[in-house]
Tab-separated table of C-alpha atoms and ligand atoms in Angstrom:
chain	number	residue	atom	x	y	z
A	1	MET	CA	-12.645	-22.672	0.837
A	2	ALA	CA	-9.513	-23.968	-0.911
A	3	VAL	CA	-6.127	-23.434	0.692
A	4	ARG	CA	-4.509	-20.223	-0.483
A	5	GLU	CA	-0.794	-19.680	-0.929
A	6	GLY	CA	-0.850	-16.027	0.014
A	7	ALA	CA	-2.279	-12.696	-1.035
A	8	GLY	CA	-4.092	-13.182	-4.328
A	9	SER	CA	-3.038	-16.729	-4.857
A	10	THR	CA	-5.817	-18.708	-6.549
A	11	THR	CA	-4.268	-22.211	-6.276
A	12	GLY	CA	-7.160	-24.630	-6.048
A	13	LEU	CA	-9.715	-21.820	-6.215
A	14	ARG	CA	-13.094	-22.871	-7.724
A	15	ARG	CA	-16.101	-20.825	-8.732
A	16	ALA	CA	-17.969	-21.998	-5.573
A	17	ASP	CA	-15.162	-20.413	-3.436
A	18	CYS	CA	-15.918	-17.041	-5.171
A	19	GLU	CA	-19.547	-17.504	-4.352
A	20	ALA	CA	-18.551	-18.085	-0.714
A	21	LEU	CA	-16.493	-14.945	-0.718
A	22	ASP	CA	-19.445	-12.994	-2.041
A	23	ALA	CA	-21.722	-14.442	0.603
A	24	ALA	CA	-19.233	-13.350	3.315
A	25	ASP	CA	-18.577	-9.887	1.737
A	26	PRO	CA	-19.768	-7.029	4.042
A	27	LEU	CA	-20.195	-4.806	0.920
A	28	ALA	CA	-22.308	-7.328	-1.012
A	29	GLY	CA	-25.537	-5.520	-0.360
A	30	TRP	CA	-24.497	-2.394	-2.196
A	31	ARG	CA	-24.775	-4.069	-5.596
A	32	ARG	CA	-28.558	-3.993	-5.297
A	33	ARG	CA	-28.376	-0.124	-5.249
A	34	PHE	CA	-27.301	-0.110	-8.933
A	35	VAL	CA	-28.934	-0.763	-12.256
A	36	LEU	CA	-26.863	-3.487	-13.828
A	37	PRO	CA	-28.243	-5.196	-16.946
A	38	GLU	CA	-28.854	-8.938	-16.727
A	39	GLY	CA	-25.916	-10.995	-18.149
A	40	VAL	CA	-23.419	-8.159	-18.017
A	41	ILE	CA	-20.218	-8.105	-15.970
A	42	TYR	CA	-19.383	-4.432	-15.772
A	43	LEU	CA	-15.663	-3.804	-15.374
A	44	ASP	CA	-15.645	-0.296	-16.706
A	45	GLY	CA	-16.711	1.846	-13.792
A	46	ASN	CA	-13.362	3.502	-14.030
A	47	SER	CA	-14.590	5.106	-17.290
A	48	LEU	CA	-18.301	5.557	-16.686
A	49	GLY	CA	-19.920	4.394	-13.417
A	50	PRO	CA	-23.271	2.639	-13.668
A	51	LEU	CA	-26.674	4.139	-12.787
A	52	PRO	CA	-27.445	4.126	-9.084
A	53	LYS	CA	-31.093	3.227	-8.585
A	54	ALA	CA	-31.706	6.269	-6.453
A	55	THR	CA	-30.530	8.702	-9.258
A	56	GLU	CA	-33.549	8.226	-11.411
A	57	ALA	CA	-36.035	9.281	-8.675
A	58	VAL	CA	-33.817	12.147	-7.546
A	59	VAL	CA	-33.610	13.620	-11.092
A	60	LEU	CA	-37.257	13.168	-11.798
A	61	GLU	CA	-38.121	14.905	-8.548
A	62	VAL	CA	-35.843	17.834	-9.382
A	63	MET	CA	-37.534	18.091	-12.851
A	64	ARG	CA	-41.068	17.763	-11.740
A	65	GLY	CA	-41.162	19.034	-8.168
A	66	GLU	CA	-38.548	21.766	-8.354
A	67	TRP	CA	-37.982	22.989	-12.009
A	68	GLY	CA	-41.516	22.073	-13.116
A	69	GLU	CA	-43.331	23.483	-10.076
A	70	ASP	CA	-41.230	26.201	-8.592
A	71	LEU	CA	-39.515	27.455	-11.648
A	72	ILE	CA	-36.838	30.148	-11.046
A	73	ALA	CA	-37.726	30.283	-7.281
A	74	SER	CA	-35.986	26.976	-7.053
A	75	TRP	CA	-32.631	28.685	-7.049
A	76	ASN	CA	-33.415	29.948	-3.495
A	77	LYS	CA	-36.118	27.601	-2.392
A	78	HIS	CA	-34.408	24.384	-3.222
A	79	GLY	CA	-30.852	25.582	-2.600
A	80	TRP	CA	-29.741	25.232	-6.204
A	81	VAL	CA	-27.601	28.348	-5.807
A	82	ASP	CA	-25.133	26.861	-3.383
A	83	LEU	CA	-25.236	23.214	-4.570
A	84	PRO	CA	-21.654	23.382	-5.879
A	85	GLN	CA	-20.422	24.156	-2.364
A	86	ARG	CA	-22.745	21.649	-0.560
A	87	LEU	CA	-21.728	18.915	-2.924
A	88	GLY	CA	-18.061	19.833	-2.540
A	89	ALA	CA	-18.440	19.526	1.209
A	90	LYS	CA	-19.670	15.919	0.642
A	91	VAL	CA	-16.867	15.066	-1.737
A	92	ALA	CA	-14.364	16.460	0.814
A	93	ARG	CA	-15.296	13.694	3.205
A	94	LEU	CA	-13.916	11.204	0.647
A	95	LEU	CA	-10.727	13.161	0.235
A	96	GLY	CA	-9.544	13.915	3.743
A	97	ALA	CA	-10.364	17.607	3.086
A	98	GLU	CA	-12.240	20.298	4.954
A	99	PRO	CA	-15.740	20.882	3.742
A	100	HIS	CA	-14.851	24.417	2.532
A	101	GLU	CA	-11.837	23.204	0.542
A	102	VAL	CA	-13.758	21.452	-2.284
A	103	VAL	CA	-16.280	22.671	-4.860
A	104	VAL	CA	-18.089	20.827	-7.630
A	105	ALA	CA	-17.874	22.541	-11.084
A	106	ASP	CA	-17.161	22.193	-14.726
A	107	SER	CA	-14.868	19.430	-16.031
A	108	ILE	CA	-11.441	18.282	-14.990
A	109	SER	CA	-10.041	19.963	-18.054
A	110	VAL	CA	-11.503	23.333	-17.132
A	111	ASN	CA	-10.600	22.975	-13.525
A	112	LEU	CA	-7.040	22.104	-14.424
A	113	PHE	CA	-6.835	25.407	-16.478
A	114	LYS	CA	-7.977	27.309	-13.451
A	115	LEU	CA	-5.644	25.613	-11.003
A	116	VAL	CA	-2.482	25.465	-13.096
A	117	ALA	CA	-2.874	29.189	-13.854
A	118	ALA	CA	-3.548	29.774	-10.141
A	119	ALA	CA	-0.448	27.877	-9.117
A	120	LEU	CA	1.718	29.790	-11.506
A	121	ASP	CA	0.329	33.025	-10.157
A	122	LEU	CA	1.167	31.893	-6.536
A	123	ARG	CA	4.789	31.220	-7.644
A	124	PRO	CA	5.614	34.372	-9.836
A	125	ASP	CA	9.323	33.864	-9.594
A	126	ARG	CA	9.160	30.355	-11.035
A	127	HIS	CA	8.104	29.117	-14.445
A	128	VAL	CA	8.385	25.346	-14.720
A	129	VAL	CA	5.386	22.929	-14.531
A	130	VAL	CA	6.695	19.354	-13.887
A	131	SER	CA	4.605	16.401	-14.957
A	132	GLU	CA	4.874	12.927	-16.197
A	133	ARG	CA	5.238	12.177	-19.878
A	134	GLY	CA	2.505	9.516	-19.598
A	135	ASN	CA	-0.003	11.763	-17.696
A	136	PHE	CA	-3.485	11.776	-19.047
A	137	PRO	CA	-3.644	13.693	-22.295
A	138	THR	CA	-6.159	16.392	-21.158
A	139	ASP	CA	-3.898	17.334	-18.335
A	140	LEU	CA	-0.983	17.845	-20.565
A	141	TYR	CA	-3.001	19.558	-23.386
A	142	VAL	CA	-4.277	22.149	-20.775
A	143	ALA	CA	-0.788	22.868	-19.612
A	144	GLN	CA	0.344	23.102	-23.216
A	145	GLY	CA	-2.410	25.528	-23.948
A	146	LEU	CA	-1.443	27.755	-21.039
A	147	ARG	CA	2.230	27.621	-22.138
A	148	ASP	CA	1.297	28.565	-25.698
A	149	LEU	CA	-0.778	31.451	-24.389
A	150	LEU	CA	1.803	32.689	-21.891
A	151	GLY	CA	4.853	32.017	-23.956
A	152	GLU	CA	8.194	32.144	-22.177
A	153	ARG	CA	6.587	32.480	-18.775
A	154	ILE	CA	5.931	28.673	-18.687
A	155	GLU	CA	8.012	25.724	-19.496
A	156	LEU	CA	6.462	22.284	-19.385
A	157	ARG	CA	8.911	19.697	-18.094
A	158	LEU	CA	7.759	16.183	-18.881
A	159	VAL	CA	9.732	13.268	-17.438
A	160	ALA	CA	9.328	9.611	-16.547
A	161	ALA	CA	7.910	8.643	-13.198
A	162	GLU	CA	11.314	7.773	-11.797
A	163	GLU	CA	12.760	11.234	-12.750
A	164	LEU	CA	10.109	13.358	-11.107
A	165	GLU	CA	12.040	14.215	-8.035
A	166	ALA	CA	15.150	15.061	-9.924
A	167	ALA	CA	13.065	17.425	-12.232
A	168	LEU	CA	11.976	19.483	-9.230
A	169	ASP	CA	14.536	22.287	-9.113
A	170	HIS	CA	14.370	25.993	-7.991
A	171	ASP	CA	12.527	26.837	-11.200
A	172	ALA	CA	9.685	24.485	-10.519
A	173	ALA	CA	6.454	26.237	-9.802
A	174	LEU	CA	4.155	23.221	-9.845
A	175	LEU	CA	4.195	19.443	-9.745
A	176	MET	CA	1.154	18.233	-11.579
A	177	LEU	CA	0.364	14.520	-11.488
A	178	SER	CA	-2.396	11.962	-11.716
A	179	HIS	CA	-2.565	9.988	-8.524
A	180	ILE	CA	-3.502	6.774	-10.353
A	181	ASP	CA	-2.334	6.235	-13.907
A	182	TYR	CA	-5.241	5.831	-16.361
A	183	ARG	CA	-3.327	3.279	-18.354
A	184	SER	CA	-1.639	1.034	-15.908
A	185	GLY	CA	-3.503	1.760	-12.704
A	186	ARG	CA	-0.139	2.541	-11.010
A	187	MET	CA	-0.653	4.592	-7.830
A	188	HIS	CA	1.859	7.335	-6.892
A	189	ASP	CA	2.910	7.925	-3.341
A	190	MET	CA	1.086	11.165	-2.883
A	191	ALA	CA	2.525	12.136	0.465
A	192	ARG	CA	6.129	11.560	-0.644
A	193	LEU	CA	5.885	13.425	-4.036
A	194	THR	CA	3.985	16.292	-2.492
A	195	ALA	CA	6.752	16.652	0.120
A	196	ALA	CA	9.381	16.501	-2.624
A	197	ALA	CA	7.549	19.347	-4.513
A	198	HIS	CA	7.392	21.416	-1.322
A	199	ASP	CA	11.106	20.789	-0.577
A	200	SER	CA	11.872	22.351	-3.989
A	201	GLY	CA	9.523	25.240	-3.287
A	202	ALA	CA	6.849	24.132	-5.831
A	203	LEU	CA	3.133	23.428	-5.182
A	204	ALA	CA	1.601	20.051	-5.799
A	205	LEU	CA	-1.649	19.525	-7.904
A	206	TRP	CA	-3.091	16.025	-8.012
A	207	ASP	CA	-5.585	14.653	-10.538
A	208	LEU	CA	-7.831	12.250	-8.555
A	209	ALA	CA	-9.883	11.024	-11.554
A	210	HIS	CA	-9.219	7.357	-10.738
A	211	SER	CA	-8.863	7.810	-6.956
A	212	ALA	CA	-12.106	9.444	-5.613
A	213	GLY	CA	-14.423	6.592	-4.691
A	214	ALA	CA	-11.797	4.004	-5.520
A	215	VAL	CA	-8.989	4.292	-2.987
A	216	PRO	CA	-8.747	6.231	0.338
A	217	VAL	CA	-7.275	9.687	-0.219
A	218	ASP	CA	-6.037	12.043	2.486
A	219	LEU	CA	-5.170	15.342	0.913
A	220	GLY	CA	-4.893	16.967	4.330
A	221	ALA	CA	-2.310	14.491	5.677
A	222	ALA	CA	-0.346	14.650	2.469
A	223	GLY	CA	-0.195	18.402	2.623
A	224	VAL	CA	-1.585	18.675	-0.943
A	225	ASP	CA	-2.151	22.235	-2.335
A	226	LEU	CA	-4.497	21.789	-5.216
A	227	ALA	CA	-6.536	18.806	-6.699
A	228	VAL	CA	-9.095	17.995	-9.328
A	229	GLY	CA	-11.275	14.894	-9.733
A	230	CYS	CA	-13.990	13.291	-11.766
A	231	GLY	CA	-17.676	12.779	-11.154
A	232	TYR	CA	-18.634	10.266	-13.762
A	233	LYS	CA	-16.058	7.479	-13.053
A	234	TYR	CA	-16.040	5.758	-9.636
A	235	LEU	CA	-18.476	8.290	-8.184
A	236	ASN	CA	-21.200	7.189	-10.489
A	237	GLY	CA	-22.482	10.656	-11.274
A	238	GLY	CA	-23.590	9.947	-14.806
A	239	PRO	CA	-22.162	10.679	-18.243
A	240	GLY	CA	-20.385	14.050	-18.218
A	241	ALA	CA	-21.088	14.601	-14.580
A	242	PRO	CA	-19.503	17.799	-13.124
A	243	ALA	CA	-15.942	17.411	-11.804
A	244	PHE	CA	-14.600	18.787	-8.440
A	245	LEU	CA	-11.657	20.810	-7.375
A	246	PHE	CA	-9.760	21.258	-4.095
A	247	VAL	CA	-7.756	24.239	-2.916
A	248	ALA	CA	-6.099	23.981	0.543
A	249	GLU	CA	-7.449	26.495	3.012
A	250	ARG	CA	-4.013	28.040	3.355
A	251	TRP	CA	-3.997	29.358	-0.206
A	252	GLN	CA	-7.625	30.420	-0.397
A	253	ALA	CA	-7.137	34.055	0.755
A	254	GLU	CA	-4.509	34.975	-1.858
A	255	VAL	CA	-5.149	32.571	-4.806
A	256	ARG	CA	-6.527	33.898	-8.088
A	257	GLN	CA	-7.943	32.031	-11.119
A	258	PRO	CA	-8.462	33.190	-14.699
A	259	ILE	CA	-12.044	32.142	-15.463
A	260	THR	CA	-13.548	35.062	-13.445
A	261	GLY	CA	-17.185	34.408	-14.143
A	262	TRP	CA	-20.079	35.782	-12.108
A	263	PHE	CA	-20.620	32.676	-9.916
A	264	GLY	CA	-17.135	33.242	-8.613
A	265	HIS	CA	-17.931	36.853	-7.842
A	266	ALA	CA	-18.262	38.066	-4.253
A	267	ASP	CA	-21.797	39.227	-4.948
A	268	PRO	CA	-23.060	37.834	-8.268
A	269	PHE	CA	-26.508	39.436	-7.865
A	270	ALA	CA	-25.222	42.935	-7.198
A	271	PHE	CA	-24.241	42.928	-10.967
A	272	GLU	CA	-21.274	45.182	-10.295
A	273	ARG	CA	-19.114	46.334	-13.244
A	274	GLY	CA	-15.796	45.097	-11.761
A	275	TYR	CA	-14.885	41.556	-10.730
A	276	ARG	CA	-14.274	40.949	-7.047
A	277	PRO	CA	-13.549	37.313	-6.151
A	278	ALA	CA	-15.761	35.530	-3.662
A	279	ALA	CA	-14.152	34.605	-0.366
A	280	GLY	CA	-12.886	31.048	-0.217
A	281	ILE	CA	-13.518	28.171	-2.557
A	282	ALA	CA	-16.545	29.864	-4.324
A	283	ARG	CA	-14.101	32.024	-6.368
A	284	PHE	CA	-13.220	28.844	-8.403
A	285	LEU	CA	-16.737	28.778	-9.754
A	286	ALA	CA	-17.270	30.340	-13.205
A	287	GLY	CA	-20.838	30.011	-14.658
A	288	THR	CA	-24.218	28.732	-13.755
A	289	PRO	CA	-24.008	25.239	-12.327
A	290	PRO	CA	-25.820	22.364	-14.206
A	291	ILE	CA	-28.406	21.483	-11.642
A	292	LEU	CA	-29.714	18.274	-13.067
A	293	SER	CA	-26.276	16.849	-13.507
A	294	MET	CA	-25.300	18.036	-10.056
A	295	LYS	CA	-28.344	16.369	-8.496
A	296	ALA	CA	-27.507	13.101	-10.304
A	297	LEU	CA	-23.929	13.342	-9.045
A	298	GLU	CA	-25.209	13.926	-5.531
A	299	ALA	CA	-27.166	10.686	-5.595
A	300	GLY	CA	-23.894	8.890	-6.591
A	301	ILE	CA	-21.851	10.612	-3.876
A	302	ASP	CA	-24.434	9.984	-1.187
A	303	LEU	CA	-23.864	6.260	-1.528
A	304	PHE	CA	-20.217	6.662	-0.630
A	305	LEU	CA	-20.914	8.596	2.424
A	306	GLU	CA	-22.300	5.564	4.109
A	307	ILE	CA	-19.368	3.349	3.302
A	308	ASP	CA	-16.115	2.741	5.138
A	309	GLN	CA	-13.329	3.631	2.737
A	310	GLN	CA	-11.018	1.042	4.255
A	311	ALA	CA	-13.464	-1.762	3.654
A	312	LEU	CA	-13.835	-0.549	0.058
A	313	ARG	CA	-10.145	-0.592	-0.426
A	314	ALA	CA	-9.763	-4.055	1.171
A	315	LYS	CA	-12.256	-5.503	-1.292
A	316	SER	CA	-10.779	-3.714	-4.245
A	317	VAL	CA	-7.371	-5.185	-3.433
A	318	ALA	CA	-8.833	-8.737	-3.063
A	319	LEU	CA	-10.608	-8.456	-6.383
A	320	THR	CA	-7.619	-7.097	-8.311
A	321	ASP	CA	-5.276	-9.613	-6.695
A	322	MET	CA	-7.546	-12.395	-7.612
A	323	PHE	CA	-7.901	-11.136	-11.239
A	324	ILE	CA	-4.152	-10.887	-11.669
A	325	ASP	CA	-3.482	-14.331	-10.353
A	326	LEU	CA	-6.173	-15.957	-12.441
A	327	VAL	CA	-4.974	-14.223	-15.593
A	328	ASP	CA	-1.451	-15.323	-14.866
A	329	ARG	CA	-2.586	-18.941	-14.494
A	330	ARG	CA	-5.150	-19.158	-17.223
A	331	CYS	CA	-4.326	-16.544	-19.963
A	332	ALA	CA	-0.546	-16.001	-19.963
A	333	ALA	CA	-0.023	-18.686	-22.532
A	334	TRP	CA	-1.708	-16.530	-25.167
A	335	GLY	CA	0.599	-13.661	-24.516
A	336	LEU	CA	-1.607	-11.557	-22.194
A	337	GLU	CA	0.711	-9.719	-19.909
A	338	VAL	CA	-0.246	-7.949	-16.713
A	339	ALA	CA	0.657	-4.221	-17.194
A	340	SER	CA	-0.466	-3.089	-13.747
A	341	PRO	CA	1.742	-3.106	-10.623
A	342	ARG	CA	1.556	-6.538	-8.946
A	343	GLU	CA	2.065	-4.943	-5.594
A	344	ALA	CA	-1.407	-3.922	-4.490
A	345	SER	CA	-0.058	-0.935	-2.485
A	346	ALA	CA	1.100	0.580	-5.775
A	347	ARG	CA	-2.183	-0.089	-7.709
A	348	GLY	CA	-5.503	1.595	-7.860
A	349	SER	CA	-8.768	-0.300	-8.481
A	350	GLN	CA	-8.059	-1.290	-12.076
A	351	VAL	CA	-5.970	-3.941	-13.742
A	352	SER	CA	-4.637	-3.517	-17.275
A	353	LEU	CA	-3.420	-6.304	-19.493
A	354	ARG	CA	-1.202	-5.828	-22.567
A	355	HIS	CA	-1.657	-7.586	-25.867
A	356	LEU	CA	-1.014	-6.465	-29.457
A	357	GLU	CA	-4.516	-7.583	-30.393
A	358	GLY	CA	-5.982	-5.802	-27.400
A	359	TYR	CA	-8.714	-3.984	-29.358
A	360	PRO	CA	-10.401	-6.973	-31.063
A	361	ILE	CA	-9.822	-9.058	-27.880
A	362	MET	CA	-11.771	-6.482	-25.807
A	363	GLN	CA	-14.589	-6.315	-28.468
A	364	ALA	CA	-14.857	-10.134	-28.308
A	365	LEU	CA	-15.121	-9.939	-24.554
A	366	ILE	CA	-17.788	-7.224	-24.664
A	367	ALA	CA	-19.721	-9.406	-27.123
A	368	ARG	CA	-19.735	-12.015	-24.413
A	369	GLY	CA	-21.076	-9.562	-21.843
A	370	VAL	CA	-17.770	-8.702	-20.077
A	371	ILE	CA	-17.354	-4.938	-20.409
A	372	GLY	CA	-13.891	-3.427	-20.024
A	373	ASP	CA	-12.234	-0.933	-22.382
A	374	PHE	CA	-9.188	-0.424	-24.517
A	375	ARG	CA	-6.481	2.168	-24.470
A	376	ALA	CA	-4.250	2.526	-27.495
A	377	PRO	CA	-1.854	1.048	-28.389
A	378	ASP	CA	-2.241	-2.260	-26.597
A	379	LEU	CA	-3.989	-2.094	-23.248
A	380	LEU	CA	-7.129	-3.807	-22.078
A	381	ARG	CA	-8.392	-2.125	-18.942
A	382	PHE	CA	-10.574	-3.772	-16.318
A	383	GLY	CA	-11.972	-1.656	-13.509
A	384	PHE	CA	-13.065	-3.324	-10.229
A	385	ALA	CA	-15.437	-1.046	-8.436
A	386	PRO	CA	-15.953	-2.830	-5.126
A	387	LEU	CA	-19.486	-1.491	-4.633
A	388	TYR	CA	-21.006	-3.712	-7.227
A	389	VAL	CA	-18.332	-6.067	-8.720
A	390	ARG	CA	-18.425	-9.596	-7.132
A	391	PHE	CA	-15.711	-12.163	-6.697
A	392	VAL	CA	-17.726	-14.391	-8.964
A	393	ASP	CA	-17.615	-11.718	-11.607
A	394	VAL	CA	-13.792	-11.848	-11.523
A	395	TRP	CA	-14.024	-15.607	-11.992
A	396	ASP	CA	-16.440	-15.428	-14.889
A	397	ALA	CA	-14.554	-12.638	-16.535
A	398	VAL	CA	-11.336	-14.561	-16.587
A	399	GLU	CA	-13.243	-17.661	-17.836
A	400	ALA	CA	-14.643	-15.551	-20.745
A	401	LEU	CA	-11.165	-14.105	-21.465
A	402	GLU	CA	-9.603	-17.549	-21.510
A	403	ALA	CA	-12.364	-18.744	-23.919
A	404	VAL	CA	-11.744	-15.708	-26.175
A	405	MET	CA	-7.980	-16.395	-26.238
A	406	ALA	CA	-8.056	-20.169	-26.533
A	407	GLY	CA	-10.643	-20.138	-29.322
A	408	ARG	CA	-9.103	-17.050	-31.104
A	409	LEU	CA	-12.714	-15.739	-30.944
A	410	TRP	CA	-11.332	-12.220	-31.270
A	411	ASP	CA	-9.932	-12.815	-34.708
A	412	GLN	CA	-12.934	-11.609	-36.704
A	413	PRO	CA	-13.115	-8.475	-38.956
A	414	ALA	CA	-16.150	-7.197	-36.986
A	415	PHE	CA	-14.069	-6.910	-33.805
A	416	ARG	CA	-11.428	-4.892	-35.569
A	417	GLN	CA	-13.816	-2.125	-36.581
A	418	ARG	CA	-12.717	0.746	-34.363
A	419	ALA	CA	-15.520	2.871	-32.797
A	420	THR	CA	-14.965	6.552	-31.818
A	421	VAL	CA	-14.960	5.757	-28.102
A	422	THR	CA	-12.828	2.845	-27.277
B	1	LIG	C1	-11.080	10.793	-17.157
B	1	LIG	C2	-9.895	11.717	-16.816
B	1	LIG	C3	-10.061	13.122	-16.996
B	1	LIG	C4	-11.288	13.645	-17.683
B	1	LIG	O1	-11.274	14.985	-17.793
B	1	LIG	P1	-12.603	15.762	-18.160
B	1	LIG	O2	-12.180	17.098	-18.568
B	1	LIG	O3	-13.443	15.847	-16.894
B	1	LIG	O4	-13.342	15.027	-19.262
B	1	LIG	C5	-9.008	13.890	-16.691
B	1	LIG	N1	-7.852	13.306	-16.118
B	1	LIG	C6	-7.728	12.038	-15.872
B	1	LIG	C7	-6.502	11.468	-15.303
B	1	LIG	C8	-8.824	11.193	-16.250
B	1	LIG	O5	-8.658	9.802	-16.073
C-alpha cells in the first residue's frame, strides 16, 4: 500500500492498491447480492438503485404463490393489507425512528403534499413555509401548488442555505429541507436546523431522498417532526418504488392530512359514510398499496437491515474522498471542478463535478461503461453506493474520465443529443 498523505490523498496510489482495499473491505461481499452487468461501473444508485438478486424471486413468488394461487384472500393470508406499516417499521430502523412512526406509501411528491398541509394545520396561527431556493423541484412545486390552492394562507419563503436560520421568524410554520442536496451532495446539519426551526416555533420536515441507505440518519435524536424519503434510490426498491413518510409520535394523535382515502380510515372495511382517521401513522395512507412494488422494495430494504450503518458510511467517505482527490490530480487540467463539499462530514454519498460540456462528457463516459448522470446546467453526478461500488471502480472511473477529457472524446454530435431523462 502506498504512503498516504491524509484523508483521501491518493499520492502514489496505484490500481493494485485499490484492489488491496477491496480485498480488505468488510462490505465487499455485498456486491454479489446485486445484478450488475459485466463491464459496467454503476455510479448512479443515487438515481435508480440496481436490482438486488433476491428481488426477482420475491416478486415471482408474490405473483405465482400469492396473487396467482390465493387471489383476493392474499390481502389477509399473506399480510398484504398491513404491508405499508410492516415495511415502514423496517425503514424506521435505518432512520433512528420508532417502528410506528414510519409508513411506506405513494411517492415523495404525494407524501410532501400530505405533510406540508399537515404541518400548516398544526400551526394555524402561522403561514410561512421556509425552504431553500435550490431545493429539489418537486418539493418546491408541491409547496407552490398548496400555496396557489390556499392563497394568502401560505407564503413560500425561499432563501439560500446560509440564510435559513434568519428566515425563521414568528410567522414560520414549517422548515422544509432536503437533507442532502441532489445537485451538490451537500449535507445539512439536521439536528442544528431542526433546533433552529423549533426555536422559532416552526416544525421541521426533512426530505431524505439521498439519505436513507446512504448516510446514518437519526430522526429521533435530531427531534425531527416530519420526513419523507425515496424507495428507488439508495434503497434499491426498483423503478418508481413507493416512498416512505415519517411523523413523530408526539404529533400523531392530533395531526390531520388532506388525502383522506379509505386506507387511512379507522375502519376501511366498515364502509362508513364519513371519514374517521385511523389511529397513528396509518392515517397517512390514502389508497390501495401497490403490493408487487412494495414486495420488491422490501427485498431492497432487507439487505440494509443486516448492515452496520457506520461501516457503510466509512466506506462511502473513503470512496468519495478518493474520487475527489483523483479527479483533482488527473482531470482538473481540463476544467473539471469539484462541486461537492470537500469536507466529508458535509457531504452525502455522491460527488458532483462541474463542466460547461457536462452533458456530452457524461454521455461519452456512459458509452465507455461508466454510468453517472447529468443535472442541468452543468453538473455531472457520481453516486458511490458502498454496498456494490468498489475502490477499483473509483480508479477505473477516473481513468475513463481522464481519457474522455484528454482525447476530447465527448466532442461528438451524438453525445450532444439530449434524451428525456438525463
Ligand atoms: C428523487 C427525489 C424526489 C423524488 O420524488 P418522487 O415524487 O418520489 O418522484 C424528491 N425529492 C428529492 C430531494 C429527490 O432527490
